[in-house]
mmCIF file of C-alpha atoms and ligand atoms in Angstrom:
data_model
loop_
_atom_site.group_PDB
_atom_site.id
_atom_site.type_symbol
_atom_site.label_atom_id
_atom_site.label_comp_id
_atom_site.label_asym_id
_atom_site.label_seq_id
_atom_site.Cartn_x
_atom_site.Cartn_y
_atom_site.Cartn_z
ATOM 1 C CA UNK A 128 14.554 33.701 -33.234
ATOM 2 C CA UNK A 129 17.561 35.059 -35.060
ATOM 3 C CA UNK A 130 20.795 33.053 -35.073
ATOM 4 C CA UNK A 131 24.081 34.297 -36.557
ATOM 5 C CA UNK A 132 26.983 31.874 -36.905
ATOM 6 C CA UNK A 133 30.526 33.110 -37.611
ATOM 7 C CA UNK A 134 33.032 30.539 -38.864
ATOM 8 C CA UNK A 135 35.956 30.159 -41.248
ATOM 9 C CA UNK A 136 34.185 27.030 -42.579
ATOM 10 C CA UNK A 137 30.649 28.231 -43.322
ATOM 11 C CA UNK A 138 29.889 25.184 -45.474
ATOM 12 C CA UNK A 139 29.837 23.023 -42.323
ATOM 13 C CA UNK A 140 26.386 24.484 -41.779
ATOM 14 C CA UNK A 141 24.909 23.421 -45.121
ATOM 15 C CA UNK A 142 23.230 20.597 -43.194
ATOM 16 C CA UNK A 143 21.015 23.119 -41.431
ATOM 17 C CA UNK A 144 19.018 23.499 -44.662
ATOM 18 C CA UNK A 145 17.771 19.906 -44.200
ATOM 19 C CA UNK A 146 14.932 18.311 -42.248
ATOM 20 C CA UNK A 147 13.191 20.197 -39.429
ATOM 21 C CA UNK A 148 15.836 22.930 -39.204
ATOM 22 C CA UNK A 149 15.496 23.578 -42.941
ATOM 23 C CA UNK A 150 11.714 23.739 -42.633
ATOM 24 C CA UNK A 151 11.961 26.100 -39.644
ATOM 25 C CA UNK A 152 14.138 28.396 -41.745
ATOM 26 C CA UNK A 153 11.834 28.221 -44.767
ATOM 27 C CA UNK A 154 8.804 29.056 -42.635
ATOM 28 C CA UNK A 155 10.568 32.011 -40.992
ATOM 29 C CA UNK A 156 10.426 30.606 -37.429
ATOM 30 C CA UNK A 157 14.206 30.474 -37.479
ATOM 31 C CA UNK A 158 16.135 33.338 -39.084
ATOM 32 C CA UNK A 159 19.549 31.702 -39.402
ATOM 33 C CA UNK A 160 22.537 33.369 -41.057
ATOM 34 C CA UNK A 161 25.975 31.827 -41.507
ATOM 35 C CA UNK A 162 28.917 34.196 -42.045
ATOM 36 C CA UNK A 163 32.518 33.711 -43.133
ATOM 37 C CA UNK A 164 34.854 35.360 -40.603
ATOM 38 C CA UNK A 165 37.232 36.137 -43.478
ATOM 39 C CA UNK A 166 34.693 38.618 -44.840
ATOM 40 C CA UNK A 167 35.801 40.880 -41.974
ATOM 41 C CA UNK A 168 39.501 40.754 -42.919
ATOM 42 C CA UNK A 169 41.146 43.436 -45.035
ATOM 43 C CA UNK A 170 44.456 41.940 -46.156
ATOM 44 C CA UNK A 171 45.166 40.142 -49.403
ATOM 45 C CA UNK A 172 45.422 36.735 -47.706
ATOM 46 C CA UNK A 173 42.257 37.225 -45.601
ATOM 47 C CA UNK A 174 44.295 36.342 -42.506
ATOM 48 C CA UNK A 175 42.419 35.274 -39.377
ATOM 49 C CA UNK A 176 45.265 33.878 -37.238
ATOM 50 C CA UNK A 177 48.728 34.743 -35.932
ATOM 51 C CA UNK A 178 51.414 33.321 -33.618
ATOM 52 C CA UNK A 179 50.765 33.415 -29.860
ATOM 53 C CA UNK A 180 52.393 36.036 -27.644
ATOM 54 C CA UNK A 181 54.578 34.260 -25.105
ATOM 55 C CA UNK A 182 55.286 31.415 -27.529
ATOM 56 C CA UNK A 183 53.779 27.962 -27.686
ATOM 57 C CA UNK A 184 52.343 25.625 -30.264
ATOM 58 C CA UNK A 185 49.771 26.566 -32.869
ATOM 59 C CA UNK A 186 48.133 29.780 -33.916
ATOM 60 C CA UNK A 187 45.638 32.110 -32.255
ATOM 61 C CA UNK A 188 42.672 33.790 -33.960
ATOM 62 C CA UNK A 189 43.321 37.514 -34.372
ATOM 63 C CA UNK A 190 40.961 39.901 -32.585
ATOM 64 C CA UNK A 191 40.331 42.415 -35.401
ATOM 65 C CA UNK A 192 38.016 40.332 -37.671
ATOM 66 C CA UNK A 193 36.049 39.181 -34.600
ATOM 67 C CA UNK A 194 35.647 42.771 -33.425
ATOM 68 C CA UNK A 195 34.225 43.847 -36.792
ATOM 69 C CA UNK A 196 31.953 40.791 -36.951
ATOM 70 C CA UNK A 197 30.561 41.534 -33.489
ATOM 71 C CA UNK A 198 30.091 45.219 -34.312
ATOM 72 C CA UNK A 199 28.009 44.291 -37.320
ATOM 73 C CA UNK A 200 26.049 41.373 -35.889
ATOM 74 C CA UNK A 201 25.423 42.678 -32.368
ATOM 75 C CA UNK A 202 24.482 46.166 -33.588
ATOM 76 C CA UNK A 203 20.968 47.505 -33.099
ATOM 77 C CA UNK A 204 20.318 47.150 -36.843
ATOM 78 C CA UNK A 205 20.057 43.386 -36.271
ATOM 79 C CA UNK A 206 18.033 43.226 -33.035
ATOM 80 C CA UNK A 207 16.776 45.633 -30.404
ATOM 81 C CA UNK A 208 17.852 43.519 -27.435
ATOM 82 C CA UNK A 209 21.430 42.631 -26.526
ATOM 83 C CA UNK A 210 22.275 39.308 -28.137
ATOM 84 C CA UNK A 211 23.536 36.210 -26.347
ATOM 85 C CA UNK A 212 27.005 35.528 -27.753
ATOM 86 C CA UNK A 213 28.111 31.911 -27.509
ATOM 87 C CA UNK A 214 31.656 30.718 -28.031
ATOM 88 C CA UNK A 215 31.878 26.903 -28.118
ATOM 89 C CA UNK A 216 34.902 25.850 -26.101
ATOM 90 C CA UNK A 217 36.076 22.700 -24.326
ATOM 91 C CA UNK A 218 36.881 25.116 -21.460
ATOM 92 C CA UNK A 219 33.249 26.254 -21.101
ATOM 93 C CA UNK A 220 30.202 25.179 -19.056
ATOM 94 C CA UNK A 221 28.781 21.850 -20.276
ATOM 95 C CA UNK A 222 25.792 22.063 -22.642
ATOM 96 C CA UNK A 223 22.707 20.235 -21.335
ATOM 97 C CA UNK A 224 18.998 20.111 -22.132
ATOM 98 C CA UNK A 225 18.541 22.847 -19.497
ATOM 99 C CA UNK A 226 21.015 25.055 -21.419
ATOM 100 C CA UNK A 227 19.072 24.390 -24.627
ATOM 101 C CA UNK A 228 15.778 25.317 -22.907
ATOM 102 C CA UNK A 229 17.291 28.546 -21.577
ATOM 103 C CA UNK A 230 18.811 29.559 -24.933
ATOM 104 C CA UNK A 231 15.600 28.700 -26.830
ATOM 105 C CA UNK A 232 13.913 31.656 -25.061
ATOM 106 C CA UNK A 233 16.419 34.213 -26.413
ATOM 107 C CA UNK A 234 15.627 36.513 -29.296
ATOM 108 C CA UNK A 235 19.082 36.637 -30.836
ATOM 109 C CA UNK A 236 21.987 34.195 -30.566
ATOM 110 C CA UNK A 237 25.431 34.743 -32.089
ATOM 111 C CA UNK A 238 27.772 31.740 -32.264
ATOM 112 C CA UNK A 239 31.487 32.387 -32.772
ATOM 113 C CA UNK A 240 33.378 29.292 -33.908
ATOM 114 C CA UNK A 241 36.995 29.239 -32.800
ATOM 115 C CA UNK A 242 39.686 27.233 -34.590
ATOM 116 C CA UNK A 243 43.405 26.675 -34.035
ATOM 117 C CA UNK A 244 44.489 27.186 -30.402
ATOM 118 C CA UNK A 245 41.558 29.516 -29.771
ATOM 119 C CA UNK A 246 40.559 33.155 -30.045
ATOM 120 C CA UNK A 247 42.493 36.128 -28.591
ATOM 121 C CA UNK A 248 41.124 36.482 -25.040
ATOM 122 C CA UNK A 249 40.275 40.177 -25.521
ATOM 123 C CA UNK A 250 37.526 39.189 -27.973
ATOM 124 C CA UNK A 251 35.533 37.644 -25.087
ATOM 125 C CA UNK A 252 35.947 40.837 -23.039
ATOM 126 C CA UNK A 253 34.818 42.981 -25.953
ATOM 127 C CA UNK A 254 31.883 40.655 -26.694
ATOM 128 C CA UNK A 255 30.718 41.092 -23.086
ATOM 129 C CA UNK A 256 30.360 44.829 -23.771
ATOM 130 C CA UNK A 257 27.888 44.228 -26.627
ATOM 131 C CA UNK A 258 26.021 41.137 -25.394
ATOM 132 C CA UNK A 259 25.790 38.347 -22.845
ATOM 133 C CA UNK A 260 28.734 36.014 -23.353
ATOM 134 C CA UNK A 261 28.591 32.258 -22.722
ATOM 135 C CA UNK A 262 31.470 29.815 -23.243
ATOM 136 C CA UNK A 263 29.856 26.427 -23.759
ATOM 137 C CA UNK A 264 31.367 22.957 -24.142
ATOM 138 C CA UNK A 265 29.680 20.051 -25.837
ATOM 139 C CA UNK A 266 31.383 17.648 -23.445
ATOM 140 C CA UNK A 267 34.690 16.634 -21.947
ATOM 141 C CA UNK A 268 36.560 15.957 -25.170
ATOM 142 C CA UNK A 269 38.317 18.154 -27.723
ATOM 143 C CA UNK A 270 37.044 18.865 -31.237
ATOM 144 C CA UNK A 271 39.045 20.572 -33.984
ATOM 145 C CA UNK A 272 36.905 23.677 -33.768
ATOM 146 C CA UNK A 273 33.534 25.000 -32.704
ATOM 147 C CA UNK A 274 31.585 24.112 -35.852
ATOM 148 C CA UNK A 275 30.389 20.638 -34.887
ATOM 149 C CA UNK A 276 29.456 21.914 -31.422
ATOM 150 C CA UNK A 277 27.413 24.741 -32.955
ATOM 151 C CA UNK A 278 25.610 22.303 -35.262
ATOM 152 C CA UNK A 279 24.624 20.243 -32.225
ATOM 153 C CA UNK A 280 23.616 23.241 -30.138
ATOM 154 C CA UNK A 281 21.553 24.946 -32.855
ATOM 155 C CA UNK A 282 19.626 21.726 -33.456
ATOM 156 C CA UNK A 283 19.015 21.136 -29.727
ATOM 157 C CA UNK A 284 17.905 24.758 -29.270
ATOM 158 C CA UNK A 285 16.010 25.098 -32.560
ATOM 159 C CA UNK A 286 13.758 22.092 -31.967
ATOM 160 C CA UNK A 287 12.522 23.681 -28.710
ATOM 161 C CA UNK A 288 11.240 26.786 -30.474
ATOM 162 C CA UNK A 289 7.448 26.482 -30.722
ATOM 163 C CA UNK A 290 6.414 25.313 -34.203
ATOM 164 C CA UNK A 291 9.721 23.681 -35.175
ATOM 165 C CA UNK A 292 8.762 20.156 -34.080
ATOM 166 C CA UNK A 293 5.319 19.397 -35.537
ATOM 167 C CA UNK A 294 3.921 17.441 -32.571
ATOM 168 C CA UNK A 295 4.906 19.185 -29.319
ATOM 169 C CA UNK A 296 4.039 15.982 -27.367
ATOM 170 C CA UNK A 297 7.167 14.397 -28.784
ATOM 171 C CA UNK A 298 9.262 16.983 -26.918
ATOM 172 C CA UNK A 299 7.778 15.997 -23.563
ATOM 173 C CA UNK A 300 8.535 12.291 -23.461
ATOM 174 C CA UNK A 301 12.150 12.230 -24.522
ATOM 175 C CA UNK A 302 15.464 11.631 -22.812
ATOM 176 C CA UNK A 303 16.603 14.343 -20.399
ATOM 177 C CA UNK A 304 13.299 16.231 -20.358
ATOM 178 C CA UNK A 305 12.350 14.848 -16.925
ATOM 179 C CA UNK A 306 15.866 13.951 -15.806
ATOM 180 C CA UNK A 307 15.463 10.344 -16.999
ATOM 181 C CA UNK A 308 16.402 8.502 -20.181
ATOM 182 C CA UNK A 309 13.664 7.670 -22.677
ATOM 183 C CA UNK A 310 11.698 4.386 -22.464
ATOM 184 C CA UNK A 311 12.129 1.776 -25.266
ATOM 185 C CA UNK A 312 9.917 2.049 -28.361
ATOM 186 C CA UNK A 313 8.524 -0.672 -30.633
ATOM 187 C CA UNK A 314 6.489 -0.790 -33.845
ATOM 188 C CA UNK A 315 5.026 -3.463 -36.120
ATOM 189 C CA UNK A 316 5.477 -6.370 -36.616
ATOM 190 C CA UNK A 317 4.712 -7.627 -33.094
ATOM 191 C CA UNK A 318 7.153 -10.539 -33.615
ATOM 192 C CA UNK A 319 10.375 -9.926 -35.530
ATOM 193 C CA UNK A 320 13.154 -12.539 -35.835
ATOM 194 C CA UNK A 321 11.673 -14.427 -32.859
ATOM 195 C CA UNK A 322 11.669 -11.288 -30.716
ATOM 196 C CA UNK A 323 8.352 -10.215 -29.247
ATOM 197 C CA UNK A 324 7.172 -6.756 -28.382
ATOM 198 C CA UNK A 325 6.567 -6.596 -24.575
ATOM 199 C CA UNK A 326 2.945 -7.891 -24.295
ATOM 200 C CA UNK A 327 1.933 -5.029 -21.987
ATOM 201 C CA UNK A 328 2.226 -2.628 -24.945
ATOM 202 C CA UNK A 329 -0.433 -4.646 -26.804
ATOM 203 C CA UNK A 330 -2.823 -4.632 -23.808
ATOM 204 C CA UNK A 331 -4.499 -1.337 -24.640
ATOM 205 C CA UNK A 332 -4.395 -0.384 -20.945
ATOM 206 C CA UNK A 333 -2.973 3.148 -20.964
ATOM 207 C CA UNK A 334 -2.474 3.297 -17.190
ATOM 208 C CA UNK A 335 -0.365 0.131 -16.985
ATOM 209 C CA UNK A 336 1.526 1.107 -20.123
ATOM 210 C CA UNK A 337 2.441 4.502 -18.638
ATOM 211 C CA UNK A 338 3.565 2.816 -15.400
ATOM 212 C CA UNK A 339 5.669 0.258 -17.291
ATOM 213 C CA UNK A 340 7.290 2.963 -19.393
ATOM 214 C CA UNK A 341 8.183 4.976 -16.309
ATOM 215 C CA UNK A 342 9.750 1.893 -14.696
ATOM 216 C CA UNK A 343 11.747 1.297 -17.886
ATOM 217 C CA UNK A 344 12.986 4.894 -17.758
ATOM 218 C CA UNK A 345 14.202 4.459 -14.186
ATOM 219 C CA UNK A 346 15.823 1.086 -14.946
ATOM 220 C CA UNK A 347 17.644 2.426 -18.009
ATOM 221 C CA UNK A 348 18.820 5.513 -16.210
ATOM 222 C CA UNK A 349 20.120 3.393 -13.313
ATOM 223 C CA UNK A 350 21.959 1.068 -15.748
ATOM 224 C CA UNK A 351 23.343 3.619 -18.200
ATOM 225 C CA UNK A 352 23.494 6.978 -16.439
ATOM 226 C CA UNK A 353 23.402 6.512 -12.663
ATOM 227 C CA UNK A 354 24.876 10.013 -12.320
ATOM 228 C CA UNK A 355 21.508 11.450 -13.419
ATOM 229 C CA UNK A 356 19.740 9.892 -10.424
ATOM 230 C CA UNK A 357 22.016 11.494 -7.803
HETATM 231 N N1 ADE B 127 35.772 23.163 -29.482
HETATM 232 C C1 ADE B 127 36.699 22.211 -29.317
HETATM 233 N N2 ADE B 127 36.269 21.269 -28.499
HETATM 234 C C2 ADE B 127 35.014 21.635 -28.096
HETATM 235 C C3 ADE B 127 34.055 21.075 -27.228
HETATM 236 N N3 ADE B 127 34.262 19.947 -26.569
HETATM 237 N N4 ADE B 127 32.899 21.743 -27.065
HETATM 238 C C4 ADE B 127 32.686 22.894 -27.692
HETATM 239 N N5 ADE B 127 33.556 23.461 -28.522
HETATM 240 C C5 ADE B 127 34.715 22.847 -28.722
#
């Protein structure tokens, strides 16, 4: 999979050289490129924002650098298929594990990180002429820009690409994969600070252990996220 990220703070993404995402990049499974939006400006100050038409607080990201970035990154020189172009936004659809699964099947993702009061609306219209546009929110709260949301989304998507997570079994039994939260985990020692590991886990009976874990998943989901059971 190819991922292009456009941001005015490219160094936010230095963390994607670490751990499993770093390994996926080194091995070529994930072809990830981070770009500075200012590289598509042509004035001395590398300006990416301006005051909003109609007045109001804050600044709006200018369309011209975004247009040039999309022309370059969505062009056929980068991929043969139309890319999926994602703009993180608190006004978008909410990102879930199902969104991650869907996006993990795409060949080419482009993330455009907005800052300030947002991006000139015409950029989204233009992007829809060169790719499939998705506005996606990390949740019902407001961040200072799209960078942190893109970090979260690329990790959630990247780990679903075959080969990124070493043991694919670990993808199956985790929170949200079957609509339930994950069961509790324990390791050695069997007694720690007077707290015992549930004896059933030491029984060696795989059937009863699986049943107990499933019950724990339901109990936790009921307690912490009853909305998931509706
Ligand atoms: N940018 C600002 N807030 C955001 C959010 N909640 N999700 C995605 N992008 C954002």
